Coordinates of C-alpha atoms in Angstrom, one line a residue:
M9 CA 69.0 -66.4 22.3
N10 CA 69.1 -63.7 19.7
K11 CA 67.5 -65.1 16.5
R12 CA 70.4 -63.9 14.4
K13 CA 72.9 -65.7 16.7
L14 CA 70.7 -68.8 16.6
C15 CA 70.8 -68.7 12.8
G16 CA 74.6 -68.0 12.8
S17 CA 75.4 -70.8 15.2
S18 CA 73.7 -73.3 12.9
L19 CA 75.9 -72.3 9.9
L20 CA 78.8 -74.5 8.9
K21 CA 81.1 -73.0 6.4
R22 CA 82.2 -75.6 3.9
K23 CA 83.3 -75.6 0.4
R24 CA 80.9 -77.3 -2.0
I25 CA 79.7 -76.8 -5.6
M26 CA 76.0 -77.0 -6.4
G27 CA 75.0 -77.8 -10.0
H28 CA 72.4 -76.9 -12.7
G29 CA 74.0 -73.5 -13.2
N30 CA 72.0 -71.6 -10.6
Q31 CA 74.7 -70.9 -8.1
I32 CA 78.0 -71.8 -6.7
I33 CA 78.5 -71.7 -3.0
G34 CA 82.0 -71.9 -1.6
E35 CA 83.8 -70.6 1.4
D36 CA 82.9 -67.1 0.2
A37 CA 79.5 -66.4 1.6
D38 CA 78.7 -63.9 -1.1
S39 CA 79.1 -66.3 -4.1
I40 CA 75.5 -67.1 -5.0
H41 CA 74.9 -66.0 -8.6
L42 CA 71.6 -65.1 -10.2
P43 CA 70.8 -67.2 -13.3
N44 CA 70.0 -65.7 -16.7
P45 CA 67.3 -66.4 -17.8
M46 CA 65.7 -66.5 -14.4
I47 CA 63.6 -69.7 -14.9
G48 CA 64.2 -71.5 -11.6
F49 CA 65.8 -75.0 -11.7
G50 CA 65.0 -75.3 -15.4
A51 CA 62.1 -75.3 -17.9
Q52 CA 59.2 -77.6 -17.1
A53 CA 60.3 -80.1 -19.7
D54 CA 63.8 -80.3 -18.2
L55 CA 62.9 -81.0 -14.6
C56 CA 62.5 -84.7 -15.2
Q57 CA 66.2 -84.9 -15.9
I58 CA 67.3 -82.9 -12.9
H59 CA 68.1 -84.7 -9.7
R60 CA 67.8 -82.4 -6.7
S61 CA 69.3 -83.6 -3.5
L62 CA 68.4 -81.8 -0.2
P63 CA 70.6 -81.6 2.9
E64 CA 69.4 -84.0 5.5
A65 CA 68.4 -81.3 7.9
A66 CA 65.9 -80.0 5.2
T67 CA 64.1 -83.3 4.7
G68 CA 61.1 -84.6 6.4
P69 CA 58.0 -82.7 7.6
P70 CA 57.0 -80.0 7.2
Y71 CA 57.4 -78.7 3.7
F72 CA 58.7 -75.1 3.8
Y73 CA 58.6 -72.3 1.3
Y74 CA 60.2 -68.9 1.7
E75 CA 60.2 -66.0 -0.8
N76 CA 62.0 -62.7 -1.1
V77 CA 63.3 -60.3 -3.8
A78 CA 66.1 -61.8 -5.9
L79 CA 68.2 -58.7 -6.0
T80 CA 69.3 -58.4 -2.4
P81 CA 72.4 -56.6 -1.1
K82 CA 75.6 -58.7 -1.2
G83 CA 75.4 -61.8 0.8
G84 CA 71.7 -61.7 1.4
W85 CA 70.8 -65.0 -0.3
S86 CA 73.9 -66.7 1.1
T87 CA 72.7 -66.0 4.6
I88 CA 69.1 -67.0 3.8
S89 CA 70.2 -70.2 2.2
H90 CA 72.6 -71.2 5.0
C91 CA 70.0 -70.4 7.7
L92 CA 67.4 -72.5 5.8
Y93 CA 69.4 -75.7 6.1
D94 CA 71.7 -74.9 3.1
V95 CA 68.9 -75.4 0.6
K96 CA 69.8 -73.9 -2.8
P97 CA 67.6 -70.9 -3.8
E98 CA 65.4 -71.2 -6.9
F99 CA 65.3 -67.8 -8.7
V100 CA 62.3 -67.1 -10.9
D101 CA 61.0 -64.1 -12.9
S102 CA 57.2 -64.3 -12.8
K103 CA 57.1 -63.0 -16.4
Y104 CA 57.4 -66.7 -17.5
F105 CA 54.1 -67.4 -15.7
C106 CA 52.1 -64.2 -16.1
A107 CA 52.2 -60.7 -17.5
A108 CA 54.0 -59.3 -14.5
A109 CA 57.8 -59.3 -14.3
R110 CA 58.9 -59.9 -10.7
K111 CA 62.3 -61.4 -9.9
R112 CA 62.1 -63.4 -6.8
G113 CA 64.1 -66.1 -4.9
Y114 CA 62.6 -69.1 -3.3
V115 CA 64.1 -71.5 -0.8
H116 CA 62.0 -74.6 -0.3
N117 CA 62.2 -78.4 0.2
L118 CA 59.3 -79.1 -2.2
P119 CA 59.7 -81.8 -4.9
I120 CA 60.3 -80.3 -8.4
K121 CA 59.0 -83.0 -10.7
N122 CA 55.4 -83.1 -12.0
R123 CA 54.8 -79.3 -11.5
F124 CA 52.0 -77.8 -13.6
S125 CA 50.9 -74.2 -14.3
L126 CA 47.5 -72.7 -13.5
V127 CA 46.9 -70.8 -16.7
P128 CA 48.9 -70.2 -19.9
L129 CA 50.8 -67.0 -20.3
P130 CA 48.5 -64.1 -21.2
P131 CA 49.1 -63.1 -24.8
Q132 CA 48.8 -59.3 -24.7
T133 CA 52.3 -57.8 -25.0
I134 CA 54.0 -55.1 -27.0
F135 CA 54.5 -57.7 -29.8
D136 CA 50.8 -57.9 -30.4
E137 CA 50.9 -54.7 -32.4
D138 CA 50.1 -55.0 -36.1
E139 CA 53.4 -53.4 -36.8
I140 CA 56.3 -54.2 -34.4
P141 CA 57.9 -50.9 -33.4
P142 CA 61.7 -50.4 -33.9
E143 CA 64.0 -51.7 -31.2
S144 CA 64.7 -48.2 -29.9
V145 CA 61.0 -47.5 -29.5
R146 CA 60.4 -50.8 -27.8
R147 CA 63.2 -50.1 -25.3
Y148 CA 61.9 -46.6 -24.6
V149 CA 58.3 -47.8 -24.1
L150 CA 59.4 -50.7 -21.8
Y151 CA 61.7 -48.3 -19.8
E152 CA 58.8 -45.9 -19.2
C153 CA 56.5 -48.8 -18.3
H154 CA 58.9 -50.0 -15.7
K155 CA 59.6 -46.5 -14.4
W156 CA 56.0 -45.4 -14.0
N157 CA 54.4 -48.8 -13.4
L158 CA 52.4 -48.6 -16.7
V159 CA 50.7 -51.5 -18.4
W160 CA 50.0 -52.2 -22.1
V161 CA 46.2 -51.8 -22.3
G162 CA 45.6 -51.6 -26.1
K163 CA 47.0 -50.7 -29.4
K164 CA 49.6 -48.0 -29.0
T165 CA 48.3 -47.3 -25.5
V166 CA 49.8 -47.7 -22.0
A167 CA 48.2 -46.5 -18.7
A168 CA 48.8 -46.5 -15.0
L169 CA 47.8 -49.7 -13.2
Q170 CA 44.5 -49.6 -11.4
P171 CA 44.0 -51.7 -8.2
D172 CA 41.8 -54.3 -10.1
E173 CA 44.5 -54.6 -12.8
V174 CA 47.2 -55.2 -10.2
E175 CA 45.0 -57.9 -8.7
M176 CA 44.7 -59.5 -12.1
L177 CA 48.5 -59.3 -12.8
L178 CA 49.3 -60.9 -9.4
G179 CA 46.7 -63.7 -9.9
F180 CA 44.2 -62.5 -7.2
P181 CA 40.5 -62.7 -7.7
R182 CA 38.8 -59.6 -9.2
D183 CA 37.9 -57.1 -6.5
H184 CA 39.9 -59.1 -3.9
T185 CA 40.8 -55.9 -2.1
R186 CA 37.7 -53.9 -2.9
G187 CA 36.0 -52.4 0.3
I188 CA 39.2 -50.8 1.6
S189 CA 40.6 -47.4 0.7
R190 CA 42.4 -46.9 -2.6
T191 CA 45.6 -46.2 -0.8
D192 CA 45.3 -49.4 1.3
R193 CA 44.5 -51.3 -1.9
Y194 CA 47.7 -50.3 -3.5
K195 CA 49.6 -50.8 -0.3
S196 CA 48.3 -54.3 0.3
L197 CA 49.1 -55.2 -3.3
G198 CA 52.6 -53.8 -3.1
N199 CA 54.5 -57.1 -2.5
P200 CA 52.3 -60.1 -2.1
F201 CA 52.9 -63.5 -3.7
Q202 CA 52.4 -63.7 -7.5
I203 CA 49.8 -66.5 -7.4
D204 CA 50.6 -68.2 -10.7
T205 CA 54.3 -68.5 -9.9
V206 CA 53.7 -69.7 -6.3
A207 CA 51.0 -72.1 -7.4
Y208 CA 53.4 -73.6 -10.0
H209 CA 55.8 -74.5 -7.2
L210 CA 53.0 -75.7 -4.8
S211 CA 51.3 -77.8 -7.5
V212 CA 53.4 -80.8 -6.5
L213 CA 51.4 -81.0 -3.3
N214 CA 48.1 -81.6 -5.1
D215 CA 48.4 -85.4 -5.1
R216 CA 50.1 -85.5 -1.7
F217 CA 47.2 -83.9 0.3
P218 CA 44.0 -85.0 -1.3
N219 CA 42.2 -84.9 2.0
G220 CA 43.5 -81.5 3.1
I221 CA 46.5 -79.7 4.3
N222 CA 47.5 -77.9 7.5
V223 CA 49.3 -74.6 6.9
L224 CA 51.4 -72.1 8.9
S225 CA 51.4 -68.9 6.8
L226 CA 53.9 -66.3 8.1
F227 CA 53.7 -62.6 7.0
S228 CA 50.7 -63.8 5.0
G229 CA 49.5 -60.4 3.7
I230 CA 46.2 -60.6 1.8
G231 CA 46.2 -64.4 1.7
G232 CA 48.3 -65.2 -1.4
A233 CA 49.4 -68.7 -0.2
E234 CA 45.8 -69.7 0.7
I235 CA 44.5 -68.5 -2.7
A236 CA 47.3 -70.5 -4.5
L237 CA 46.3 -73.6 -2.7
Y238 CA 42.6 -73.0 -3.3
R239 CA 43.2 -72.5 -7.0
L240 CA 45.1 -75.8 -7.1
G241 CA 42.2 -77.6 -5.5
I242 CA 44.0 -78.5 -2.3
P243 CA 41.6 -78.3 0.7
M244 CA 42.8 -76.4 3.7
K245 CA 41.9 -78.1 7.0
N246 CA 43.7 -75.6 9.3
V247 CA 45.5 -72.4 8.5
V248 CA 47.4 -70.4 11.1
S249 CA 48.0 -67.0 9.5
E250 CA 50.2 -64.4 10.9
E251 CA 50.0 -60.8 9.5
I252 CA 50.6 -57.5 11.3
S253 CA 48.3 -55.4 9.1
E254 CA 44.7 -55.4 10.3
V255 CA 43.6 -54.3 6.8
S256 CA 45.3 -57.2 5.2
R257 CA 43.9 -59.7 7.8
N258 CA 40.4 -58.4 7.0
V259 CA 40.9 -58.9 3.3
A260 CA 42.1 -62.5 3.8
S261 CA 39.1 -63.1 6.2
W262 CA 36.6 -61.8 3.7
W263 CA 38.0 -64.0 1.0
W264 CA 37.9 -67.0 3.3
E265 CA 34.2 -66.4 4.0
K266 CA 33.3 -65.5 0.5
T267 CA 34.7 -68.7 -0.9
N268 CA 33.0 -70.8 1.8
Q269 CA 36.2 -72.4 3.0
R270 CA 35.4 -75.4 5.3
G271 CA 38.6 -75.4 7.3
N272 CA 39.7 -73.3 10.3
L273 CA 41.4 -70.0 9.9
Y274 CA 43.4 -68.7 12.9
H275 CA 44.6 -65.2 12.7
L276 CA 47.6 -63.8 14.6
A277 CA 48.7 -60.2 14.5
D278 CA 52.3 -60.5 15.8
V279 CA 54.9 -63.0 14.8
Q280 CA 56.2 -62.9 18.4
E281 CA 53.0 -64.7 19.5
L282 CA 54.2 -67.8 17.8
N283 CA 56.4 -69.1 20.6
A284 CA 57.1 -72.7 21.4
D285 CA 54.1 -73.1 23.7
R286 CA 51.7 -71.7 21.1
L287 CA 53.2 -73.8 18.3
E288 CA 53.0 -76.9 20.4
H289 CA 49.3 -76.2 21.1
Y290 CA 48.6 -76.0 17.4
I291 CA 50.6 -79.1 16.6
S292 CA 49.0 -81.2 19.3
S293 CA 45.5 -79.9 18.3
F294 CA 45.6 -81.0 14.6
G295 CA 48.6 -83.2 14.2
G296 CA 51.3 -80.8 12.9
F297 CA 51.8 -78.5 10.0
D298 CA 52.3 -79.9 6.4
L299 CA 53.5 -76.6 5.0
V300 CA 55.3 -73.5 6.5
I301 CA 55.1 -70.7 4.0
G302 CA 55.9 -67.0 3.9
G303 CA 58.0 -64.1 2.7
S304 CA 59.2 -61.6 5.2
P305 CA 59.2 -57.9 4.3
C306 CA 61.7 -56.9 1.6
Y307 CA 61.8 -53.2 2.5
N308 CA 65.5 -53.3 3.5
L309 CA 66.5 -55.7 0.7
A310 CA 64.8 -54.2 -2.4
G311 CA 66.9 -52.2 -4.8
S312 CA 64.3 -49.4 -5.0
N313 CA 64.9 -48.5 -1.4
R314 CA 67.9 -46.2 -1.5
H315 CA 67.8 -44.9 2.1
H316 CA 67.5 -48.0 4.3
R317 CA 68.9 -50.8 2.2
D318 CA 70.4 -52.5 5.3
G319 CA 69.9 -56.1 4.1
L320 CA 68.8 -58.7 6.6
E321 CA 70.0 -56.4 9.5
G322 CA 67.3 -53.8 8.6
K323 CA 64.4 -53.3 10.9
E324 CA 61.7 -54.9 8.6
S325 CA 63.8 -57.5 6.7
S326 CA 65.4 -58.9 9.8
L327 CA 62.0 -60.6 10.4
F328 CA 63.5 -63.3 8.1
Y329 CA 65.2 -64.6 11.3
D330 CA 61.7 -65.0 12.9
Y331 CA 60.7 -67.2 9.9
F332 CA 63.8 -69.3 10.4
H333 CA 63.3 -69.5 14.1
I334 CA 59.6 -70.5 13.9
L335 CA 60.3 -73.1 11.2
D336 CA 63.1 -74.6 13.3
L337 CA 60.7 -74.8 16.3
V338 CA 58.1 -76.5 14.3
K339 CA 60.5 -79.1 12.9
G340 CA 61.8 -79.8 16.5
I341 CA 58.3 -80.1 18.0
M342 CA 57.0 -82.3 15.2
A343 CA 60.1 -84.5 15.4
R344 CA 59.3 -85.1 19.1
Y345 CA 55.7 -86.0 18.3
D346 CA 56.8 -88.4 15.6

């Protein structure tokens, strides 16, 4: 069955209101609203008062975590949410966790209480000047920084981001992508996870898997999910990592070896290899997956793409349906084993 049709057949249109101010979902499939400020389900201190109920289909193993750009074409997040068991998206701007402003949406069934951050927010901003510039100057400087991807590097100084600076902003280890061409470094750092933001969400798994975790990482890029888990101190027993780019797979493999990971890393180059038989083999071999994580390409969703912004029907971004299909297969196979 076509994966889009499989997703569509599982959607039940029903009128309901979901609280905490993040979105309203009704019969109109385009009615998900982005919050302002974009701080997820609330500030860290507020999460203890928030009760999050998940649809029954989203509960139980495995945990899943899906990321994509927040500003999608109309209806994008409604479709993503409905496909992923009607779980409400959590929209976050990473500027609240690091020096990089990246607006992203996350659909997951993780707990939200007792989260913790890896590091405090880096202090160096435009406001660190001895004399705060006028509002008009601040707006102009920030506009130019966004336009040309410039970073505040010192007093009255901005400059183009170098690959090692991009690594730092995104939370990757220094020289993580060193050893490949400069062009490939920029390309591989173009849209990976922002480690500090993702680790904040995944931090709830720290006490749940003290003896290690089995991970299925889809569209894994240069290993952002694995690095987030590593920095949280969660041992990885088995990681099945799917990534089409050989360059990115090599970067992730080098990191795995450099950090002396004790678990098993299985690399796949094509998401189509993860059929029911292959997934059942992995599940029977090491007892199932604890976490299915990934973010399919945003090329046809991102606002910066003015030529092929075809949403989830675009050639690259339609890979979301593969994420949904594989997650659904994993849940079904694991339910049989349980």
